[in-house]
Structures are given as structure tokens and as C-alpha cells.
mmCIF file of C-alpha atoms in Angstrom:
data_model
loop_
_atom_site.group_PDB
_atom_site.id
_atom_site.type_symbol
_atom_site.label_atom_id
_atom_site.label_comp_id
_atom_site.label_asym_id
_atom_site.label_seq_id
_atom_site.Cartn_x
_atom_site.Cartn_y
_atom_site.Cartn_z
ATOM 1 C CA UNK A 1 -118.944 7.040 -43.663
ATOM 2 C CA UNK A 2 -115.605 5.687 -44.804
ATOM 3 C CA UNK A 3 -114.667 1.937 -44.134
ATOM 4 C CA UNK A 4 -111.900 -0.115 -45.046
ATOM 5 C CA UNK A 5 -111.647 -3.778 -45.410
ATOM 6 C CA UNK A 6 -109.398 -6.887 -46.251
ATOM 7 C CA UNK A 7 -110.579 -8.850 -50.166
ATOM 8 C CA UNK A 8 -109.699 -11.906 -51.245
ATOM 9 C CA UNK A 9 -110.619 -12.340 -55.057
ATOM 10 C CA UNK A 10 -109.875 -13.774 -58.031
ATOM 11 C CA UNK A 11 -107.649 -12.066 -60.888
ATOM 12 C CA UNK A 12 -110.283 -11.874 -63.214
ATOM 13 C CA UNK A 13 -112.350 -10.032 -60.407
ATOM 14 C CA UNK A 14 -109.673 -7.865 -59.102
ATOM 15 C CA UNK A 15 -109.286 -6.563 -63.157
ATOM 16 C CA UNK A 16 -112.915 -5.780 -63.117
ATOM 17 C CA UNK A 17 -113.443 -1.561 -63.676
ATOM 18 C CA UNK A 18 -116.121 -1.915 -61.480
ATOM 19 C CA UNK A 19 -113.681 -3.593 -59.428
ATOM 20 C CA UNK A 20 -115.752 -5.270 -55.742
ATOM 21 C CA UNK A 21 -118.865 -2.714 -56.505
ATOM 22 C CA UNK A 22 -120.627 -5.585 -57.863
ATOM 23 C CA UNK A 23 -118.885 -7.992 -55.740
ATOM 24 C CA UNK A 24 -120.509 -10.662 -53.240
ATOM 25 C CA UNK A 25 -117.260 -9.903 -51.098
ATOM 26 C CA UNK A 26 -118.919 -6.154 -50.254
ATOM 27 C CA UNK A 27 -121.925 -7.475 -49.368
ATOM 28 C CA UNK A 28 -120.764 -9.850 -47.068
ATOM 29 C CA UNK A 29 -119.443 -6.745 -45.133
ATOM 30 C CA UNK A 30 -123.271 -5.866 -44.947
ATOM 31 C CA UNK A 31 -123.085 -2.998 -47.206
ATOM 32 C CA UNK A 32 -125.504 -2.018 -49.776
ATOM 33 C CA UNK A 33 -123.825 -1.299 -53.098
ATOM 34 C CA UNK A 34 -126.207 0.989 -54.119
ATOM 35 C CA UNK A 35 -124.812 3.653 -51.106
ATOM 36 C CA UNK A 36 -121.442 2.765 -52.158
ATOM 37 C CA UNK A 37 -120.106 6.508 -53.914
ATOM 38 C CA UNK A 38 -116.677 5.221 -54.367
ATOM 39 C CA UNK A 39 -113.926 2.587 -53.592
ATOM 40 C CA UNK A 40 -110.396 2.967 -53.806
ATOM 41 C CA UNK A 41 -107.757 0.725 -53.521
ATOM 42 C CA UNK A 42 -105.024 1.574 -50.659
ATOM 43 C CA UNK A 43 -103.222 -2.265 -51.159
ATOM 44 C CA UNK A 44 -102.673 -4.812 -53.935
ATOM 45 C CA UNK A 45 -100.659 -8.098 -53.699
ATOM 46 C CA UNK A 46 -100.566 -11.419 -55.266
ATOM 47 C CA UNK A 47 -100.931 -14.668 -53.624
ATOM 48 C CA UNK A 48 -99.178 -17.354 -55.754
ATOM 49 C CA UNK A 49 -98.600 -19.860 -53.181
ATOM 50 C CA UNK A 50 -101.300 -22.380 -54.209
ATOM 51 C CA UNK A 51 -102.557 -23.237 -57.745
ATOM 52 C CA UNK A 52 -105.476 -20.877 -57.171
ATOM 53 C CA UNK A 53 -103.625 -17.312 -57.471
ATOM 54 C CA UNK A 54 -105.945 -14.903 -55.360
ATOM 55 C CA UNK A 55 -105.091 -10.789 -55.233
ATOM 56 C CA UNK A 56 -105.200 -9.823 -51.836
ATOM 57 C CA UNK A 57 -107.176 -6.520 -51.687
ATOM 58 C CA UNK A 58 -107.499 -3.394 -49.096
ATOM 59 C CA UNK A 59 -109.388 -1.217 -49.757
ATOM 60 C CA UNK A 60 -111.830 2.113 -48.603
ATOM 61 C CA UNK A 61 -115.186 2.525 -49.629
ATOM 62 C CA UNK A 62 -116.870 5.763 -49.424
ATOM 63 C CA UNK A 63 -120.597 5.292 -48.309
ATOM 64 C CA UNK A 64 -122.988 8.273 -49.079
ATOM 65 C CA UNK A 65 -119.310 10.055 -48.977
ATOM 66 C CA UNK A 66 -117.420 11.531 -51.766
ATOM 67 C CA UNK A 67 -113.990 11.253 -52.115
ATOM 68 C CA UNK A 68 -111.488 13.706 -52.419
ATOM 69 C CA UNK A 69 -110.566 14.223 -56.578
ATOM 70 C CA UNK A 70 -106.959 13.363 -55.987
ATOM 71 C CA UNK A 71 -106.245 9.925 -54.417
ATOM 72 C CA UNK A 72 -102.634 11.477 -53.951
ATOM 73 C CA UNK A 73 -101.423 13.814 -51.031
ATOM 74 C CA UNK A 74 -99.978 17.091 -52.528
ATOM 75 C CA UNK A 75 -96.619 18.885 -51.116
ATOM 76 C CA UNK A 76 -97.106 22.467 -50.922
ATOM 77 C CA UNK A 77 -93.720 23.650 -52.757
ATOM 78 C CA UNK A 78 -93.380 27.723 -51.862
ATOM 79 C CA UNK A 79 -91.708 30.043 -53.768
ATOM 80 C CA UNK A 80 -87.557 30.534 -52.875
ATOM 81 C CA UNK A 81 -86.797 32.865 -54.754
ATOM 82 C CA UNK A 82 -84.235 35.484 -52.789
ATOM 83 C CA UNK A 83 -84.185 32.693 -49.690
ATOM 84 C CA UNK A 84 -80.791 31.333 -48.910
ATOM 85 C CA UNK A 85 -79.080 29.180 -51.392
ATOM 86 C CA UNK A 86 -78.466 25.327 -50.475
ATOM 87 C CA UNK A 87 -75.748 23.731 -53.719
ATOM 88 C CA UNK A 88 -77.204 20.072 -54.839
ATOM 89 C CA UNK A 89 -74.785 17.722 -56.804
ATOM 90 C CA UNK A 90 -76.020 15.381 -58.776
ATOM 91 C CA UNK A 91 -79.914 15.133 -60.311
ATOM 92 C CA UNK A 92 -80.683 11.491 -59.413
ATOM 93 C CA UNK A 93 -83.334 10.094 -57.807
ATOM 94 C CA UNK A 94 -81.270 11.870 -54.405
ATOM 95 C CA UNK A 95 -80.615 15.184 -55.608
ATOM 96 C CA UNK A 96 -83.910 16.132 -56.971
ATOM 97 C CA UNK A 97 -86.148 14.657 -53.580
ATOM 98 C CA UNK A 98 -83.017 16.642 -51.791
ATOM 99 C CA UNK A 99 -83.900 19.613 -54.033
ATOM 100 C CA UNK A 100 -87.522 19.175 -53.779
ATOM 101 C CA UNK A 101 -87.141 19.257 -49.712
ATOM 102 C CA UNK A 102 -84.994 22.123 -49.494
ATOM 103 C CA UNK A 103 -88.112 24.273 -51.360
ATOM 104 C CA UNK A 104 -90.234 22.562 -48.783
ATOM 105 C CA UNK A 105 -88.033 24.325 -46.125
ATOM 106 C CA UNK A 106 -88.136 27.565 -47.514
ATOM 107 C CA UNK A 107 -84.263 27.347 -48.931
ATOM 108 C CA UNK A 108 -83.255 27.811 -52.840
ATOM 109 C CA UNK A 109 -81.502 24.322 -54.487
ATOM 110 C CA UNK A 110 -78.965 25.178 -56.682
ATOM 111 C CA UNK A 111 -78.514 21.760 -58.430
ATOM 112 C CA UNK A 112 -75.569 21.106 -61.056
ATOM 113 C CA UNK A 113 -75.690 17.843 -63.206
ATOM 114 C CA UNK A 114 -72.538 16.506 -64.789
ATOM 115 C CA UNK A 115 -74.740 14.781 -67.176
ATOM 116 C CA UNK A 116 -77.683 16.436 -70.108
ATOM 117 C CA UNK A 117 -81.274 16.444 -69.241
ATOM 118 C CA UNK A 118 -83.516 13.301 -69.066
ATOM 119 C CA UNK A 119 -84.524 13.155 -72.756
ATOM 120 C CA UNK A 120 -81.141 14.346 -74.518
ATOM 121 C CA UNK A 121 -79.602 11.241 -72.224
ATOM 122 C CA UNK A 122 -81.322 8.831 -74.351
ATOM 123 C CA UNK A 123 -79.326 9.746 -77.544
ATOM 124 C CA UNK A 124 -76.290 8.963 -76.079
ATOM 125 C CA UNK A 125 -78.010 5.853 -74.154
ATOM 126 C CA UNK A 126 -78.591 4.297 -77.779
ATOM 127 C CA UNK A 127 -75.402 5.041 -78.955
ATOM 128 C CA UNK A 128 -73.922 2.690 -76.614
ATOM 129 C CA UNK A 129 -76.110 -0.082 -78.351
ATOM 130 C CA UNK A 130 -75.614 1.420 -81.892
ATOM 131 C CA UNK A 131 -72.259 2.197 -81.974
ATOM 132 C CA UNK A 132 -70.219 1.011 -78.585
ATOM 133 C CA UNK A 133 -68.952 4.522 -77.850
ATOM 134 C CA UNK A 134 -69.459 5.521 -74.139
ATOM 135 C CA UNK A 135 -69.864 8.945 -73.222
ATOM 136 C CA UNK A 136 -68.342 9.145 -70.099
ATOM 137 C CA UNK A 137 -70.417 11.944 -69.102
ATOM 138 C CA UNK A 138 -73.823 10.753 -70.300
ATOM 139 C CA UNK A 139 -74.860 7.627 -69.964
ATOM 140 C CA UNK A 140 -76.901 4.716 -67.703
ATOM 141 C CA UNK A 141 -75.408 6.169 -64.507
ATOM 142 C CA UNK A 142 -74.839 10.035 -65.197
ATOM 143 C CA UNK A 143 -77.927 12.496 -66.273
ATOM 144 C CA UNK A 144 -80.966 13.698 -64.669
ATOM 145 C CA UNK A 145 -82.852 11.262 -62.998
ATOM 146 C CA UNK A 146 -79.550 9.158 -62.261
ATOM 147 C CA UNK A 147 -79.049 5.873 -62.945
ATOM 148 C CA UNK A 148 -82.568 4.588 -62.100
ATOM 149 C CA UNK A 149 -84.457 6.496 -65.438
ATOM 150 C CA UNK A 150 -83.457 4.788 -67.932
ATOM 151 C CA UNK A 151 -82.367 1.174 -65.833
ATOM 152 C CA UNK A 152 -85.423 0.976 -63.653
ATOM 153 C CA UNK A 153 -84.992 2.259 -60.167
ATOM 154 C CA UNK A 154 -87.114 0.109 -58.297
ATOM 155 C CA UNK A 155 -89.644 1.951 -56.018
ATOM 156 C CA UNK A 156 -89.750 -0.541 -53.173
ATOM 157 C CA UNK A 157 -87.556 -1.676 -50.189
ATOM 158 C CA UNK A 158 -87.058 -4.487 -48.045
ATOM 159 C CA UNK A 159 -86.864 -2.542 -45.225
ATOM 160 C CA UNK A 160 -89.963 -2.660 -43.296
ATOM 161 C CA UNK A 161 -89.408 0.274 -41.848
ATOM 162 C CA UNK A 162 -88.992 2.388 -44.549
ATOM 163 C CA UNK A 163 -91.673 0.910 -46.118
ATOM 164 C CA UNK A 164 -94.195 4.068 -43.986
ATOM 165 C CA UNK A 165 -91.634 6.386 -44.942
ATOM 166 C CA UNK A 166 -91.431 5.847 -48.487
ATOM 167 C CA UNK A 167 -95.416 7.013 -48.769
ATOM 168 C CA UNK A 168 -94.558 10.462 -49.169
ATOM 169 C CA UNK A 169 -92.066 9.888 -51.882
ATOM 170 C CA UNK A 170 -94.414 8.045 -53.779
ATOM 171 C CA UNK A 171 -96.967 10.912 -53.701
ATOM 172 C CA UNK A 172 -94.741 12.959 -54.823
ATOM 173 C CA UNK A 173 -94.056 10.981 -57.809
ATOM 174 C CA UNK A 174 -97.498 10.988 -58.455
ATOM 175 C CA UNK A 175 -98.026 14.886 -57.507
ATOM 176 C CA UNK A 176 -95.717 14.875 -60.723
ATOM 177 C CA UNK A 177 -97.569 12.348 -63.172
ATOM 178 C CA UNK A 178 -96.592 8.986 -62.079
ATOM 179 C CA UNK A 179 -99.909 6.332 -61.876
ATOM 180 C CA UNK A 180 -101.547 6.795 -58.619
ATOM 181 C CA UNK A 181 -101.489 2.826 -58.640
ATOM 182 C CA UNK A 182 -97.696 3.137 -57.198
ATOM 183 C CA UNK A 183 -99.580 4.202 -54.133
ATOM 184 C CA UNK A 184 -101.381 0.276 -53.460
ATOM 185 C CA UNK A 185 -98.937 -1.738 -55.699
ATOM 186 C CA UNK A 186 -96.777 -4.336 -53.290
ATOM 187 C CA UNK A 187 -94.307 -3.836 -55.793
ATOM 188 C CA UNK A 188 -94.501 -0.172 -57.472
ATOM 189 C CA UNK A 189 -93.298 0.533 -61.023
ATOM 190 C CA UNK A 190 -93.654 3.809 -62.809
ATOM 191 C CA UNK A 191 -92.090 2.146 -65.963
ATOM 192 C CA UNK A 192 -88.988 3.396 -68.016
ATOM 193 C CA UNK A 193 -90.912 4.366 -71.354
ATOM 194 C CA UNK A 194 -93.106 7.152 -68.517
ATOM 195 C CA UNK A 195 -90.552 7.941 -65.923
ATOM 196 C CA UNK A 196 -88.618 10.383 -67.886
ATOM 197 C CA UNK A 197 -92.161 13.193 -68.290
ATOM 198 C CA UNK A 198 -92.098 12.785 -64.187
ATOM 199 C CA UNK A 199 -88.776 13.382 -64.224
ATOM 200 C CA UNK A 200 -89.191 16.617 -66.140
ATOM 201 C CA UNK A 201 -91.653 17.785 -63.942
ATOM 202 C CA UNK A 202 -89.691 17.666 -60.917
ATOM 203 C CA UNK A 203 -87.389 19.655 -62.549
ATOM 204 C CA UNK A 204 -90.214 22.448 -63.522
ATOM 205 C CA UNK A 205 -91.130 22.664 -59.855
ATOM 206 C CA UNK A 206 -87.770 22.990 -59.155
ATOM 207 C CA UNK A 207 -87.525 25.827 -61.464
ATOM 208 C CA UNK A 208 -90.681 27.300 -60.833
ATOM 209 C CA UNK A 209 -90.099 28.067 -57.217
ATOM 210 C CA UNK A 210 -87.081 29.728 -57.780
ATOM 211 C CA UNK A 211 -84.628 27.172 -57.783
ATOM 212 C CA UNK A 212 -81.991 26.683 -60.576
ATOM 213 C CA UNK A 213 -80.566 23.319 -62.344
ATOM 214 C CA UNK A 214 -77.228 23.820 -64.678
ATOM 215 C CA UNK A 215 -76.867 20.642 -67.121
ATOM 216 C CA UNK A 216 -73.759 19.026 -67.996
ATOM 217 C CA UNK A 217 -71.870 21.091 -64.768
ATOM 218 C CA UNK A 218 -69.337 18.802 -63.007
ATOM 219 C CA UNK A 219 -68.344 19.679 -59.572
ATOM 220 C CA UNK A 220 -64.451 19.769 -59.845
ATOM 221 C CA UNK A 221 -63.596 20.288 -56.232
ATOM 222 C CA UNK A 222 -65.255 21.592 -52.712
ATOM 223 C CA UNK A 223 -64.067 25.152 -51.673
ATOM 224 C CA UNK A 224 -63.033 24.345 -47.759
ATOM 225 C CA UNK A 225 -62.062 27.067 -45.577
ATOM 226 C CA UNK A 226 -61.249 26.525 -42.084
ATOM 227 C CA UNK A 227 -62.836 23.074 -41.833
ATOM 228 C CA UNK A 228 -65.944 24.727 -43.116
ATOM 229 C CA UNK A 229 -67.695 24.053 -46.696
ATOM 230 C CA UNK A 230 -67.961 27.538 -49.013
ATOM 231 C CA UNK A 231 -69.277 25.841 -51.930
ATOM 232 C CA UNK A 232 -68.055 24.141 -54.707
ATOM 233 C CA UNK A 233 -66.177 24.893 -58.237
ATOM 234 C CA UNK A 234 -67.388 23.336 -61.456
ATOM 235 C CA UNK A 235 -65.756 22.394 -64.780
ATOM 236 C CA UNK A 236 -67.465 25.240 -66.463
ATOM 237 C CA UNK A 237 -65.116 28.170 -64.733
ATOM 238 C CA UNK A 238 -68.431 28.779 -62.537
ATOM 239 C CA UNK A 239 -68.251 28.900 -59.025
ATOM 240 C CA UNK A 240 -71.501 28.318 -56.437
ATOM 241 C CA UNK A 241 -71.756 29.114 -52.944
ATOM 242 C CA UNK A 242 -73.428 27.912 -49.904
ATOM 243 C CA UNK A 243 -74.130 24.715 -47.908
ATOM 244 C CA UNK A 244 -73.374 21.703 -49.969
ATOM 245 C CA UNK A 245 -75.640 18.380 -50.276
ATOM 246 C CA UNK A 246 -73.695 15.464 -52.703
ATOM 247 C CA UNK A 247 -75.990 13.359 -54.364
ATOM 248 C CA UNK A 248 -73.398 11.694 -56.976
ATOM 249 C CA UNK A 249 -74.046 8.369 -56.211
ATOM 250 C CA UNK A 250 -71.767 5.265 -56.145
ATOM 251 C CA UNK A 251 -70.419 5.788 -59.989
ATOM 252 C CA UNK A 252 -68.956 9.176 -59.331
ATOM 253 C CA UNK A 253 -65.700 7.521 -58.755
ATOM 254 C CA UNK A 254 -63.804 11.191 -59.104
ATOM 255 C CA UNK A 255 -65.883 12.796 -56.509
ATOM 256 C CA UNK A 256 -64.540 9.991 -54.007
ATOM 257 C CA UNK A 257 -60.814 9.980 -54.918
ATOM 258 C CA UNK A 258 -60.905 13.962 -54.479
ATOM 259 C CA UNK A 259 -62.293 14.038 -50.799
ATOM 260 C CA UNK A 260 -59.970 10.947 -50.209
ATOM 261 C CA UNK A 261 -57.481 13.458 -51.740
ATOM 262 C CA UNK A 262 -57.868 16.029 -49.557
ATOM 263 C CA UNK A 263 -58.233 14.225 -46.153
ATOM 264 C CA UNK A 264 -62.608 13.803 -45.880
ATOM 265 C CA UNK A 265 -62.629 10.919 -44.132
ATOM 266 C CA UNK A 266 -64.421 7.841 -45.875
ATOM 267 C CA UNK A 267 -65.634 4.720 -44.791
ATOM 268 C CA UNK A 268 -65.568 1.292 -46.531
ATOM 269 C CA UNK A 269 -68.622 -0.431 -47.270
ATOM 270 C CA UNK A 270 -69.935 -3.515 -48.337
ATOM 271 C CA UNK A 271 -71.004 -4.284 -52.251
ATOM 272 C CA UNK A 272 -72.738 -6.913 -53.863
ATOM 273 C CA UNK A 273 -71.157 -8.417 -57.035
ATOM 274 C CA UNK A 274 -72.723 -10.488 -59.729
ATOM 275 C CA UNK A 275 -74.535 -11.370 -63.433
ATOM 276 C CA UNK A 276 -77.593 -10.707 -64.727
ATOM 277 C CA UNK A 277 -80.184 -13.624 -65.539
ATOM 278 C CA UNK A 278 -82.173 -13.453 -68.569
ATOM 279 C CA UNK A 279 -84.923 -15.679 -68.844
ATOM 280 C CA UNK A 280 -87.815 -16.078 -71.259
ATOM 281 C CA UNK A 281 -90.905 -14.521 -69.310
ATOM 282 C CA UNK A 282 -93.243 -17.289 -69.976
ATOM 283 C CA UNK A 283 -91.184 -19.831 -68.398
ATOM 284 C CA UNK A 284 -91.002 -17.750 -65.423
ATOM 285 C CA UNK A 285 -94.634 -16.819 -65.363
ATOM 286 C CA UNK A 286 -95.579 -20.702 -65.818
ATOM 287 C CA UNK A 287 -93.405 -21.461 -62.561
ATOM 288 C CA UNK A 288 -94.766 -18.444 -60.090
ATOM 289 C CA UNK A 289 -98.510 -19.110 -61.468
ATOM 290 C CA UNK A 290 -98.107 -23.062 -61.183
ATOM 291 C CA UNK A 291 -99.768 -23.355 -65.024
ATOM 292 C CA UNK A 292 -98.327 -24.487 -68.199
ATOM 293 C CA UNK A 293 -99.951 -21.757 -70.006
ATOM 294 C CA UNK A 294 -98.322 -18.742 -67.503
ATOM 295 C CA UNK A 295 -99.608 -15.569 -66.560
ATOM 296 C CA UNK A 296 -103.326 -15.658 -68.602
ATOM 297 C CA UNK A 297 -105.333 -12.559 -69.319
ATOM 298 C CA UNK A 298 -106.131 -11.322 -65.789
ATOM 299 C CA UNK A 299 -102.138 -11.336 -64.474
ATOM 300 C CA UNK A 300 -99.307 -9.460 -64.613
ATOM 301 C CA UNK A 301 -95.738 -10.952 -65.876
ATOM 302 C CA UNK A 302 -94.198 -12.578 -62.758
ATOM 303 C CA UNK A 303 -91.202 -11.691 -60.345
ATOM 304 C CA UNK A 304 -89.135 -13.753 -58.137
ATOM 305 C CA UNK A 305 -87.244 -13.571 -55.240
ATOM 306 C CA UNK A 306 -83.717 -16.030 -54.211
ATOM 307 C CA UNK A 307 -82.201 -15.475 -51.109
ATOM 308 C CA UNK A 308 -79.707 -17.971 -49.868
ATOM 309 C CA UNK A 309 -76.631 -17.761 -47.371
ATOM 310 C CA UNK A 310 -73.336 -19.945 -48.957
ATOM 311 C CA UNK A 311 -70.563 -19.956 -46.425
ATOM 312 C CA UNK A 312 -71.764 -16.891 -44.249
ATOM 313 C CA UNK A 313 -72.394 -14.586 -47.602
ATOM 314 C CA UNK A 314 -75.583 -13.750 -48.764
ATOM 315 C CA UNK A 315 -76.267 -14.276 -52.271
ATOM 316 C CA UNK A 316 -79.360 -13.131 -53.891
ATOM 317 C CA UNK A 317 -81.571 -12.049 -56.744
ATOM 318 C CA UNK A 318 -81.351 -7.715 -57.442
ATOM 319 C CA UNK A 319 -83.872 -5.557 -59.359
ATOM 320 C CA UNK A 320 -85.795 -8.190 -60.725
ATOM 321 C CA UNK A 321 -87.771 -6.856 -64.117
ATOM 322 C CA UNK A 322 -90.500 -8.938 -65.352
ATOM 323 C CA UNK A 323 -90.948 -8.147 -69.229
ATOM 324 C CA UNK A 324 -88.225 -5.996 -69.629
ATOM 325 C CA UNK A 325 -84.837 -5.725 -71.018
ATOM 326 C CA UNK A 326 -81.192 -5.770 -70.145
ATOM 327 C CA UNK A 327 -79.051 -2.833 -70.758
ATOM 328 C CA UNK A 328 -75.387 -1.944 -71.334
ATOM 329 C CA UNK A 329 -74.495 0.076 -68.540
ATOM 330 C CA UNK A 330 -71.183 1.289 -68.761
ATOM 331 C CA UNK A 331 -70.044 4.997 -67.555
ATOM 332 C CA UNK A 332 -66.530 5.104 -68.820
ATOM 333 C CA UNK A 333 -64.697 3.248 -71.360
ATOM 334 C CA UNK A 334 -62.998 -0.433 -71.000
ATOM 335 C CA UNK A 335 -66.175 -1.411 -68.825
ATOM 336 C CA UNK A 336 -68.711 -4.601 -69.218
ATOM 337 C CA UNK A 337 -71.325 -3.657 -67.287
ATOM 338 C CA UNK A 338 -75.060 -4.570 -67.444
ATOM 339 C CA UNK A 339 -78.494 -3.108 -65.848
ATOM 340 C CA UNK A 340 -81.693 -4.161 -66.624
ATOM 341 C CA UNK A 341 -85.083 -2.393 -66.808
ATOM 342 C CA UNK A 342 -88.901 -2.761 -67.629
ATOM 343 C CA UNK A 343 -91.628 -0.875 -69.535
ATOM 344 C CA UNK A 344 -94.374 0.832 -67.678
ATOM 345 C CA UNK A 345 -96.721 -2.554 -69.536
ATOM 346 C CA UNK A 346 -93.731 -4.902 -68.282
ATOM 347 C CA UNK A 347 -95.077 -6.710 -72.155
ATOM 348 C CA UNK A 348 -91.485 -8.272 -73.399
ATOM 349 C CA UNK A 349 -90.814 -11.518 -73.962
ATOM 350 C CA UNK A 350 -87.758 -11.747 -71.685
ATOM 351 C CA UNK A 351 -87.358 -11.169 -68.082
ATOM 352 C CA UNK A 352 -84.420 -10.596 -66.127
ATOM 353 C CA UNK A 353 -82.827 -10.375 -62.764
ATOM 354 C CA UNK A 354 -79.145 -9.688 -61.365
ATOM 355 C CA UNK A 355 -77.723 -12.630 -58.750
ATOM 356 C CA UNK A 356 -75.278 -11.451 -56.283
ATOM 357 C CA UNK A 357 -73.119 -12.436 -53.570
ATOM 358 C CA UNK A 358 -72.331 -9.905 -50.400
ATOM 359 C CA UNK A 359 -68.453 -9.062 -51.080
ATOM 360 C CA UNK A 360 -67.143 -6.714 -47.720
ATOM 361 C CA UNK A 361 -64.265 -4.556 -47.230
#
């Protein structure tokens, strides 16, 4: 039989390995540990509102049943090769799930990438530290995985409702190597030092089903005929057709001015404008745990939230990353712009958050 239930523990319980098979809380549920085959955690959050910090726990427990191996759901990704080609722009976070889905429906991705692949990025990401030079091609915003692998796209929303949607994204993360602890974490993280591998292997299943993905390929313009999208043409003299997905995301500021160019029509919408906050971890962690000596041994390095409204305008607190860093952003030259990001062991010393305000059209 397979039961689920609602624990309240301490941290130094919850980091057990045996975590709640040796726990009173189980036996309170009338259950005799010694039937107990296996738990698994579906949910983990932390309660900080009091002085005692509890993690709040659900979780299923297999009883004279054995689990599945995976605690992930797999996507069945058929070979495309022959099937109808669908052109992808852009290898963020958008393009490859868009890529990813179009295999799913039995259609071939073609995706093209202005930027290089994940891991020759990160040379050009550390010459903007070493050196100040910008490569306006390859940088925090453009490459695969998009601006979120190397500046920490956050895997959660506020949204509750697409909190139930986002469950299949996050198995398919870990269908390609991410920690299946995304899966119960409040507040997911796959970690900037490990996202790059899962990165990859999207890209393998991309190619592996018949798919293609062409590197450091710039769309230059949309071939329109009639009112109805060819294809596209690239900077490379190479021209693709079929149906066209764009996945460029906001920084793509040529994409925009050319279908503004050439009457697409656009709509205005709202930004959020700020800094970013860098504060010694510890002093964070000693204000969300309510202890002078901060997080402990059983804890992980604290977040925070701000929300307030000034005047009718929201302002609050953006991609807050406990134990990270903050990076130089910038995706063309004469910019000052800053990111920030976290290792998968969130272990620095500093922590940081950006602090907007809503600005509207």
C-alpha cells in the first residue's frame, strides 16, 4: 500500500539519510517501520516564522510496496527524422522545452543559436570579468541555455497556477540529470556550476531524434509571403524553412526593431527596473533563522522575500540567490548591467537579491 502524509520535524531530523524511517512521527501514523520498503519525499519547505525553525514534510511511504527506480516521470521523445520541419530561434530555457515539445509531437526542431554552445559561453563569460570586453554575441544573455545558465534561472513561480504545470518541466530537467530533489524543493535550484551538463543533454536528445541545432546562427530577417511565414534567413548565407517559433527573449533587441520594421504588430509591456543587493549571507541567515549564530549545520543559506506597494507601484525583491554571486551581465558594449546567480551548494559568503519597482508603458 502507498500512503502519504503531512511531517513536521526538526532540521536536524529532516537531514537524517534515514530521513522519518526511524522517526516517532511515522509511528504516530500507526505504521510499523519495519514494513516500511521506502519513503520518498514529494514536498519540502521551511518554517522560519518562530525561533524553532521546523521543515514541513510530505511525503509517500511505500508499505510492503516497492517503488518505481526513477522518482522522475520520463517523456517519451520519438524519432523525427524525415517528419516536417518546425524553425526554433533562440536555445534558452524557451527554445529548447519548445524544441523538446515539437519531438514530442512528432515534428523535427530546427533550432539556430546566435550565441556558442553552453560550455564555450563561459570563456567569453570570464572575459567580461578578466578583461571588460563584451562579446556582443556571447555572453550572460546570448548562448545555449539563455540567459538563465550561467545567471541562475530560477525554477519557481509565483503563480499558483502554474505552479501544477511546471511539474512536467521539472521532470524533464531531471529526465536530463538535474537532482530529483527539484521535484519536492519549495524553492528548486539545479545550481549554475551543474546546469550547463543538463543543458547539454537536452541538446543530445534534440539531436538524437533527428532534430538539428546550428551554433552561433543569427536569424537576420523572417521570409513573409502573402501574410504567411516561409522561414527565416540567417547571418551565415543559410536559409531554413518552415513554421517559425521565436524564442529570443527580451535582450534580442534586433529581432524586435526588425518586425517593428516591417509592420508585426507589437505590444508594450510593463518592466521592472532596479539594483542588485549584496549582502553578507550570515547576516541574512541570522535574521530569517532568528539566531545570532545563522543557518547551523542542519540548514540551508536563507532567502527573502520584500514586497511593498509605494504610490500604486510595486516594488520588490527579484531572483534572490542565497550564497551566490553577482555577475556582469552586459550583452553589448556601453552597458552596466548586473545578474546574480548561485552554486548548486549555494556555500558563498555573500548573498544577493535585485529590488525593483514596476515601471509601465
Amino acid at each position: 500500500m502507498i500512503h502519504e502524509y503531512q511531517l513536521r520535524i526538526l532540521p536536524e531530523q529532516a537531514a537524517s539519510e534515514t530521513i522519518t524511517q526511524n522517526n516517532t512521527s511515522v509511528e504516530k501514523k500507526g505504521l510499523d517501520v519495519r514494513t516500511i520498503n521506502a519513503i520518498r519525499i514529494l514536498r519540502r519547505s521551511i518554517d522560519a516564522r518562530q525561533r524553532t525553525i521546523y521543515v514541513n514534510l510530505t511525503i509517500r511511504v511505500f508499505v510492503n510496496e516497492t517503488p518505481s527506480e526513477e522518482e522522475f516521470e520520463r517523456t517519451d521523445y520519438p524519432n523525427v527524422e524525415g517528419r516536417p520541419a518546425v524553425i526554433v530561434v533562440g536555445a534558452g530555457p524557451g527554445g529548447l522545452f519548445a524544441a523538446l515539445k515539437l519531438i514530442e509531437l512528432g515534428l523535427r526542431p530546427i533550432v539556430v543559436e546566435r550565441g556558442k554552445n553552453v560550455r564555450e559561453r563561459k570563456e567569453d563569460l570570464a572575459r567580461i570579468s578578466r578583461e571588460h570586453k563584451v562579446d556582443a554575441e556571447s555572453n550572460y544573455s546570448f548562448g545555449e541555455g539563455g540567459a538563465g545558465a550561467y545567471s541562475d534561472g530560477k525554477l519557481y513561480t509565483r503563480s499558483k497556477k502554474a505552479r501544477q504545470r511546471s511539474k512536467k518541466i521539472l521532470n524533464v530537467f531531471c529526465q536530463h540529470g538535474a537532482s530529483p530533489t527539484i521535484l519536492s524543493d519549495a524553492h528548486p535550484h539545479i545550481g549554475t556550476d551543474k546546469l550547463p551538463r543538463v543543458i547539454e543533454n537536452m541538446r543530445n536528445t534534440i539531436l538524437a531524434c533527428g532534430g538539428e541545432v546550428h551554433f552561433q546562427t543569427r536569424m537576420e530577417s523572417i521570409l513573409i509571403e502573402g501574410q504567411k511565414v516561409k522561414g527565416i534567413e540567417t547571418n551565415t548565407g543559410k536559409t531554413f524553412l518552415g513554421p517559425v517559433i521565436l524564442a529570443t527573449g527580451h535582450s534580442a533587441r534586433d529581432i524586435y526593431r526588425w518586425l517593428y520594421a516591417h509592420g508585426v504588430q507589437l505590444e508594450t509591456k510593463g518592466i521592472a527596473i532596479g539594483v542588485r543587493l549584496e549582502h553578507p549571507s550570515m547576516l541574512i541567515d541570522q535574521i530569517q533563522y532568528h539566531n545570532k549564530n545563522g543557518r547551523g549545520k542542519y540548514l540551508p543559506a536563507a532567502e527573502y522575500s520584500f514586497v511593498q506597494q509605494v504610490d500604486g507601484r510595486g516594488v520588490y525583491s527579484f531572483c534572490m540567490c542565497p550564497g551566490g554571486f553577482v555577475v556582469p551581465a552586459a550583452s553589448g558594449p556601453h552597458q552596466l548591467v548586473v545578474n546574480g546567480m548561485s552554486p548548486s551548494n549555494r556555500g558563498t559568503k555573500w548573498s544577493n537579491s535585485g529590488m525593483v519597482v514596476e515601471t509601465r508603458p
